Amino acid sequence: MTHRPPYVPGHSLLEGRTAVITAAAGAGIGGATARKFLEEGARIVIGDAHERRLKESAAALADEFGKDRIAALPCDVTDQQQVDALFAFAAGHHGGLDIVVNNAGLGGTADLVDMTDEQWAKVLDVTLGGTFRCTRAALRRLKEQNAGRRRLGQEEKTGGVVVNNASVIGWRAQRGQAHYAAAKAGVMALTRCAALEAADFGVRVNAVAPSLAMHPHLVKVTTPGLLADLTEREAFGRYAEPWEIANVIVFLASGYSSYMTGETVSVSSQRA
């Protein structure tokens, strides 16, 4: 089965909600999630460390969906000041915060015997450390926001959702990916622990774990042979489109997953 599925249109699942999406510039999962959220009725603030691509992506989305629903701010998730600025900007620009999608991550390939401390630290700092910093900033803001709304008798407006981008490689072994696998397994564990704490103030925390979603950046950092091998492992005989991952992120951000927290949902057709 190698045919491409039809694109799924929006159904207003996130109508009137405000979301922050990291690493959302370009054609990857973050960019697809930004588009999907807009199609579902959300207001979004997108962040990315690549300022030029971020500006171009925000302009394109604003032209299509309207300038009042899209804003952007450069953000390097390894810098706590930039992370805090992104969340403060989102809350101020749209008047509150409802959803956070932690999509930022960094890969690479190196056998463990050849891996340098710098390679290890950089992947862990972006992929796991960045998710930690953004989750911490999101929960602090959502906790305060929910407490304030309860004081005003606005319980119906409390809540919030965090969705982290993990990977099936957090469960499954792959040569040359010790740093990335460790980081993504850490994202899964962080998700579970954060979910227990966030439940105390009405916030849900879940994660998606894609197997293979094709986008231009992946092509640049992965050899053709490895991409062919990874594609062969997929039961459908093809890679996922980024929007197929974004569909599951929409589900986790919406009311359809209201009883789910601490879960990592595999978005994969890999054979066991």
GROMACS .gro file of C-alpha atoms in nm:
model
  272
    1MET     CA    1   0.000   0.000   0.000
    2THR     CA    2   0.184   0.308  -0.121
    3HIS     CA    3  -0.091   0.548  -0.228
    4ARG     CA    4  -0.114   0.886  -0.059
    5PRO     CA    5  -0.423   0.952   0.153
    6PRO     CA    6  -0.641   1.255   0.081
    7TYR     CA    7  -0.571   1.564   0.288
    8VAL     CA    8  -0.811   1.593   0.583
    9PRO     CA    9  -0.985   1.933   0.604
   10GLY     CA   10  -1.040   2.122   0.929
   11HIS     CA   11  -1.342   2.063   1.152
   12SER     CA   12  -1.315   2.362   1.392
   13LEU     CA   13  -1.171   2.139   1.665
   14LEU     CA   14  -0.959   2.423   1.810
   15GLU     CA   15  -1.190   2.715   1.747
   16GLY     CA   16  -1.099   3.024   1.948
   17ARG     CA   17  -0.799   2.867   2.121
   18THR     CA   18  -0.446   3.007   2.136
   19ALA     CA   19  -0.143   2.788   2.070
   20VAL     CA   20   0.234   2.822   2.081
   21ILE     CA   21   0.424   2.597   1.840
   22THR     CA   22   0.803   2.575   1.847
   23ALA     CA   23   1.027   2.500   1.547
   24ALA     CA   24   0.730   2.584   1.325
   25ALA     CA   25   0.906   2.744   1.027
   26GLY     CA   26   0.941   2.549   0.706
   27ALA     CA   27   0.785   2.232   0.572
   28GLY     CA   28   0.831   1.988   0.861
   29ILE     CA   29   0.597   1.869   1.136
   30GLY     CA   30   0.599   2.208   1.308
   31GLY     CA   31   0.499   2.391   0.992
   32ALA     CA   32   0.229   2.136   0.917
   33THR     CA   33   0.099   2.168   1.273
   34ALA     CA   34   0.081   2.547   1.245
   35ARG     CA   35  -0.126   2.517   0.927
   36LYS     CA   36  -0.351   2.248   1.076
   37PHE     CA   37  -0.415   2.454   1.388
   38LEU     CA   38  -0.518   2.751   1.177
   39GLU     CA   39  -0.746   2.529   0.970
   40GLU     CA   40  -0.902   2.408   1.295
   41GLY     CA   41  -0.977   2.765   1.405
   42ALA     CA   42  -0.691   2.837   1.646
   43ARG     CA   43  -0.486   3.152   1.689
   44ILE     CA   44  -0.116   3.069   1.687
   45VAL     CA   45   0.223   3.204   1.782
   46ILE     CA   46   0.509   3.025   1.611
   47GLY     CA   47   0.871   3.025   1.717
   48ASP     CA   48   1.186   2.905   1.545
   49ALA     CA   49   1.560   2.961   1.575
   50HIS     CA   50   1.581   3.031   1.200
   51GLU     CA   51   1.462   3.391   1.177
   52ARG     CA   52   1.444   3.419   0.799
   53ARG     CA   53   1.242   3.100   0.755
   54LEU     CA   54   1.020   3.200   1.047
   55LYS     CA   55   0.944   3.538   0.893
   56GLU     CA   56   0.865   3.380   0.556
   57SER     CA   57   0.642   3.112   0.709
   58ALA     CA   58   0.450   3.361   0.922
   59ALA     CA   59   0.396   3.592   0.624
   60ALA     CA   60   0.266   3.309   0.407
   61LEU     CA   61   0.026   3.187   0.676
   62ALA     CA   62  -0.092   3.542   0.751
   63ASP     CA   63  -0.170   3.598   0.383
   64GLU     CA   64  -0.382   3.282   0.379
   65PHE     CA   65  -0.549   3.287   0.721
   66GLY     CA   66  -0.537   3.651   0.826
   67LYS     CA   67  -0.282   3.856   1.020
   68ASP     CA   68  -0.493   3.860   1.337
   69ARG     CA   69  -0.456   3.484   1.388
   70ILE     CA   70  -0.082   3.439   1.334
   71ALA     CA   71   0.217   3.592   1.511
   72ALA     CA   72   0.581   3.490   1.527
   73LEU     CA   73   0.884   3.544   1.746
   74PRO     CA   74   1.235   3.399   1.699
   75CYS     CA   75   1.314   3.148   1.972
   76ASP     CA   76   1.614   2.929   2.044
   77VAL     CA   77   1.484   2.666   2.287
   78THR     CA   78   1.829   2.630   2.445
   79ASP     CA   79   1.797   2.987   2.576
   80GLN     CA   80   1.557   3.024   2.869
   81GLN     CA   81   1.522   3.399   2.819
   82GLN     CA   82   1.405   3.347   2.462
   83VAL     CA   83   1.165   3.073   2.573
   84ASP     CA   84   1.016   3.296   2.842
   85ALA     CA   85   0.987   3.581   2.592
   86LEU     CA   86   0.798   3.357   2.348
   87PHE     CA   87   0.538   3.259   2.605
   88ALA     CA   88   0.501   3.611   2.739
   89PHE     CA   89   0.456   3.738   2.384
   90ALA     CA   90   0.191   3.474   2.308
   91ALA     CA   91  -0.009   3.548   2.622
   92GLY     CA   92   0.007   3.922   2.562
   93HIS     CA   93  -0.062   3.911   2.190
   94HIS     CA   94  -0.363   3.679   2.205
   95GLY     CA   95  -0.476   3.743   2.563
   96GLY     CA   96  -0.402   3.399   2.704
   97LEU     CA   97  -0.263   3.055   2.632
   98ASP     CA   98  -0.441   2.723   2.574
   99ILE     CA   99  -0.209   2.486   2.385
  100VAL     CA  100   0.166   2.436   2.356
  101VAL     CA  101   0.330   2.212   2.097
  102ASN     CA  102   0.697   2.140   2.173
  103ASN     CA  103   0.828   2.042   1.833
  104ALA     CA  104   1.189   2.160   1.847
  105GLY     CA  105   1.448   1.887   1.816
  106LEU     CA  106   1.788   1.814   1.668
  107GLY     CA  107   1.917   1.490   1.517
  108GLY     CA  108   2.241   1.362   1.375
  109THR     CA  109   2.419   1.035   1.306
  110ALA     CA  110   2.730   0.908   1.485
  111ASP     CA  111   2.830   0.573   1.626
  112LEU     CA  112   2.875   0.590   2.000
  113VAL     CA  113   3.248   0.506   1.981
  114ASP     CA  114   3.301   0.808   1.756
  115MET     CA  115   3.053   1.047   1.919
  116THR     CA  116   3.200   1.356   2.081
  117ASP     CA  117   3.081   1.517   2.402
  118GLU     CA  118   2.976   1.816   2.194
  119GLN     CA  119   2.759   1.606   1.961
  120TRP     CA  120   2.593   1.434   2.256
  121ALA     CA  121   2.535   1.755   2.451
  122LYS     CA  122   2.398   1.952   2.157
  123VAL     CA  123   2.132   1.694   2.064
  124LEU     CA  124   2.031   1.649   2.429
  125ASP     CA  125   2.019   2.025   2.492
  126VAL     CA  126   1.791   2.103   2.198
  127THR     CA  127   1.574   1.792   2.193
  128LEU     CA  128   1.529   1.715   2.563
  129GLY     CA  129   1.648   2.036   2.728
  130GLY     CA  130   1.440   2.249   2.494
  131THR     CA  131   1.129   2.044   2.563
  132PHE     CA  132   1.197   2.076   2.936
  133ARG     CA  133   1.239   2.456   2.919
  134CYS     CA  134   0.927   2.507   2.712
  135THR     CA  135   0.716   2.266   2.918
  136ARG     CA  136   0.828   2.438   3.238
  137ALA     CA  137   0.746   2.782   3.097
  138ALA     CA  138   0.408   2.660   2.969
  139LEU     CA  139   0.306   2.495   3.297
  140ARG     CA  140   0.407   2.797   3.504
  141ARG     CA  141   0.197   3.024   3.286
  142LEU     CA  142  -0.101   2.786   3.263
  143LYS     CA  143  -0.100   2.724   3.638
  144GLU     CA  144  -0.106   3.097   3.711
  145GLN     CA  145  -0.361   3.162   3.438
  146ASN     CA  146  -0.599   2.891   3.565
  147ALA     CA  147  -0.568   3.011   3.924
  148GLY     CA  148  -0.653   3.365   3.816
  149ARG     CA  149  -0.956   3.252   3.619
  150ARG     CA  150  -1.084   3.048   3.913
  151ARG     CA  151  -1.057   3.353   4.136
  152LEU     CA  152  -1.275   3.537   3.885
  153GLY     CA  153  -1.525   3.251   3.868
  154GLN     CA  154  -1.425   3.158   3.513
  155GLU     CA  155  -1.374   2.785   3.568
  156GLU     CA  156  -1.513   2.707   3.224
  157LYS     CA  157  -1.210   2.880   3.071
  158THR     CA  158  -0.946   2.693   3.272
  159GLY     CA  159  -0.740   2.402   3.140
  160GLY     CA  160  -0.461   2.376   2.887
  161VAL     CA  161  -0.272   2.119   2.684
  162VAL     CA  162   0.093   2.048   2.616
  163VAL     CA  163   0.188   1.816   2.328
  164ASN     CA  164   0.551   1.706   2.297
  165ASN     CA  165   0.712   1.563   1.985
  166ALA     CA  166   0.892   1.239   2.074
  167SER     CA  167   0.985   0.957   1.832
  168VAL     CA  168   0.953   0.581   1.799
  169ILE     CA  169   1.332   0.580   1.828
  170GLY     CA  170   1.276   0.645   2.199
  171TRP     CA  171   1.158   0.282   2.210
  172ARG     CA  172   1.346   0.117   1.924
  173ALA     CA  173   1.718   0.082   1.862
  174GLN     CA  174   1.889   0.232   1.559
  175ARG     CA  175   2.260   0.253   1.484
  176GLY     CA  176   2.419   0.593   1.512
  177GLN     CA  177   2.129   0.739   1.707
  178ALA     CA  178   2.228   0.693   2.072
  179HIS     CA  179   2.208   1.067   2.149
  180TYR     CA  180   1.879   1.123   1.966
  181ALA     CA  181   1.723   0.806   2.106
  182ALA     CA  182   1.824   0.898   2.460
  183ALA     CA  183   1.679   1.248   2.413
  184LYS     CA  184   1.348   1.122   2.274
  185ALA     CA  185   1.316   0.857   2.546
  186GLY     CA  186   1.374   1.142   2.789
  187VAL     CA  187   1.094   1.342   2.626
  188MET     CA  188   0.860   1.048   2.686
  189ALA     CA  189   0.960   1.023   3.053
  190LEU     CA  190   0.934   1.399   3.096
  191THR     CA  191   0.585   1.385   2.946
  192ARG     CA  192   0.469   1.121   3.196
  193CYS     CA  193   0.609   1.301   3.500
  194ALA     CA  194   0.491   1.645   3.392
  195ALA     CA  195   0.142   1.508   3.329
  196LEU     CA  196   0.105   1.389   3.689
  197GLU     CA  197   0.205   1.728   3.824
  198ALA     CA  198   0.002   1.931   3.574
  199ALA     CA  199  -0.315   1.734   3.647
  200ASP     CA  200  -0.328   1.913   3.983
  201PHE     CA  201  -0.414   2.237   3.803
  202GLY     CA  202  -0.616   2.097   3.514
  203VAL     CA  203  -0.355   2.075   3.239
  204ARG     CA  204  -0.294   1.771   3.018
  205VAL     CA  205   0.050   1.669   2.884
  206ASN     CA  206   0.088   1.409   2.607
  207ALA     CA  207   0.331   1.327   2.327
  208VAL     CA  208   0.338   1.194   1.974
  209ALA     CA  209   0.602   0.949   1.856
  210PRO     CA  210   0.636   0.955   1.475
  211SER     CA  211   0.840   0.697   1.289
  212LEU     CA  212   0.925   0.854   0.954
  213ALA     CA  213   0.779   1.185   0.835
  214MET     CA  214   0.950   1.322   0.526
  215HIS     CA  215   1.049   1.687   0.499
  216PRO     CA  216   1.337   1.882   0.338
  217HIS     CA  217   1.552   1.905   0.652
  218LEU     CA  218   1.544   1.528   0.701
  219VAL     CA  219   1.659   1.478   0.344
  220LYS     CA  220   1.957   1.707   0.408
  221VAL     CA  221   2.079   1.525   0.720
  222THR     CA  222   2.003   1.163   0.621
  223THR     CA  223   2.167   0.952   0.352
  224PRO     CA  224   1.951   0.822   0.064
  225GLY     CA  225   2.036   0.465   0.164
  226LEU     CA  226   1.916   0.513   0.520
  227LEU     CA  227   1.595   0.685   0.404
  228ALA     CA  228   1.526   0.395   0.170
  229ASP     CA  229   1.588   0.145   0.451
  230LEU     CA  230   1.362   0.334   0.694
  231THR     CA  231   1.087   0.360   0.433
  232GLU     CA  232   1.109  -0.015   0.367
  233ARG     CA  233   1.035  -0.080   0.736
  234GLU     CA  234   0.701   0.097   0.712
  235ALA     CA  235   0.403  -0.135   0.668
  236PHE     CA  236   0.244   0.103   0.417
  237GLY     CA  237   0.563   0.113   0.212
  238ARG     CA  238   0.586   0.488   0.239
  239TYR     CA  239   0.683   0.763   0.481
  240ALA     CA  240   0.426   0.979   0.658
  241GLU     CA  241   0.336   1.324   0.533
  242PRO     CA  242   0.403   1.586   0.804
  243TRP     CA  243   0.032   1.674   0.809
  244GLU     CA  244  -0.049   1.316   0.908
  245ILE     CA  245   0.154   1.367   1.226
  246ALA     CA  246  -0.008   1.708   1.272
  247ASN     CA  247  -0.353   1.544   1.262
  248VAL     CA  248  -0.267   1.342   1.572
  249ILE     CA  249  -0.129   1.652   1.743
  250VAL     CA  250  -0.463   1.822   1.672
  251PHE     CA  251  -0.641   1.525   1.833
  252LEU     CA  252  -0.425   1.548   2.146
  253ALA     CA  253  -0.478   1.926   2.163
  254SER     CA  254  -0.855   1.899   2.122
  255GLY     CA  255  -1.139   1.797   2.349
  256TYR     CA  256  -1.152   1.457   2.181
  257SER     CA  257  -0.860   1.347   2.402
  258SER     CA  258  -0.994   1.502   2.724
  259TYR     CA  259  -0.923   1.191   2.937
  260MET     CA  260  -0.570   1.136   2.807
  261THR     CA  261  -0.263   1.260   2.990
  262GLY     CA  262   0.089   1.126   3.028
  263GLU     CA  263   0.052   0.921   2.710
  264THR     CA  264   0.285   0.886   2.413
  265VAL     CA  265   0.093   0.805   2.096
  266SER     CA  266   0.287   0.622   1.827
  267VAL     CA  267   0.219   0.766   1.480
  268SER     CA  268   0.379   0.488   1.285
  269SER     CA  269   0.327   0.205   1.041
  270GLN     CA  270   0.652   0.033   1.133
  271ARG     CA  271   0.645  -0.343   1.150
  272ALA     CA  272   0.700  -0.478   1.502
   0.00000   0.00000   0.00000
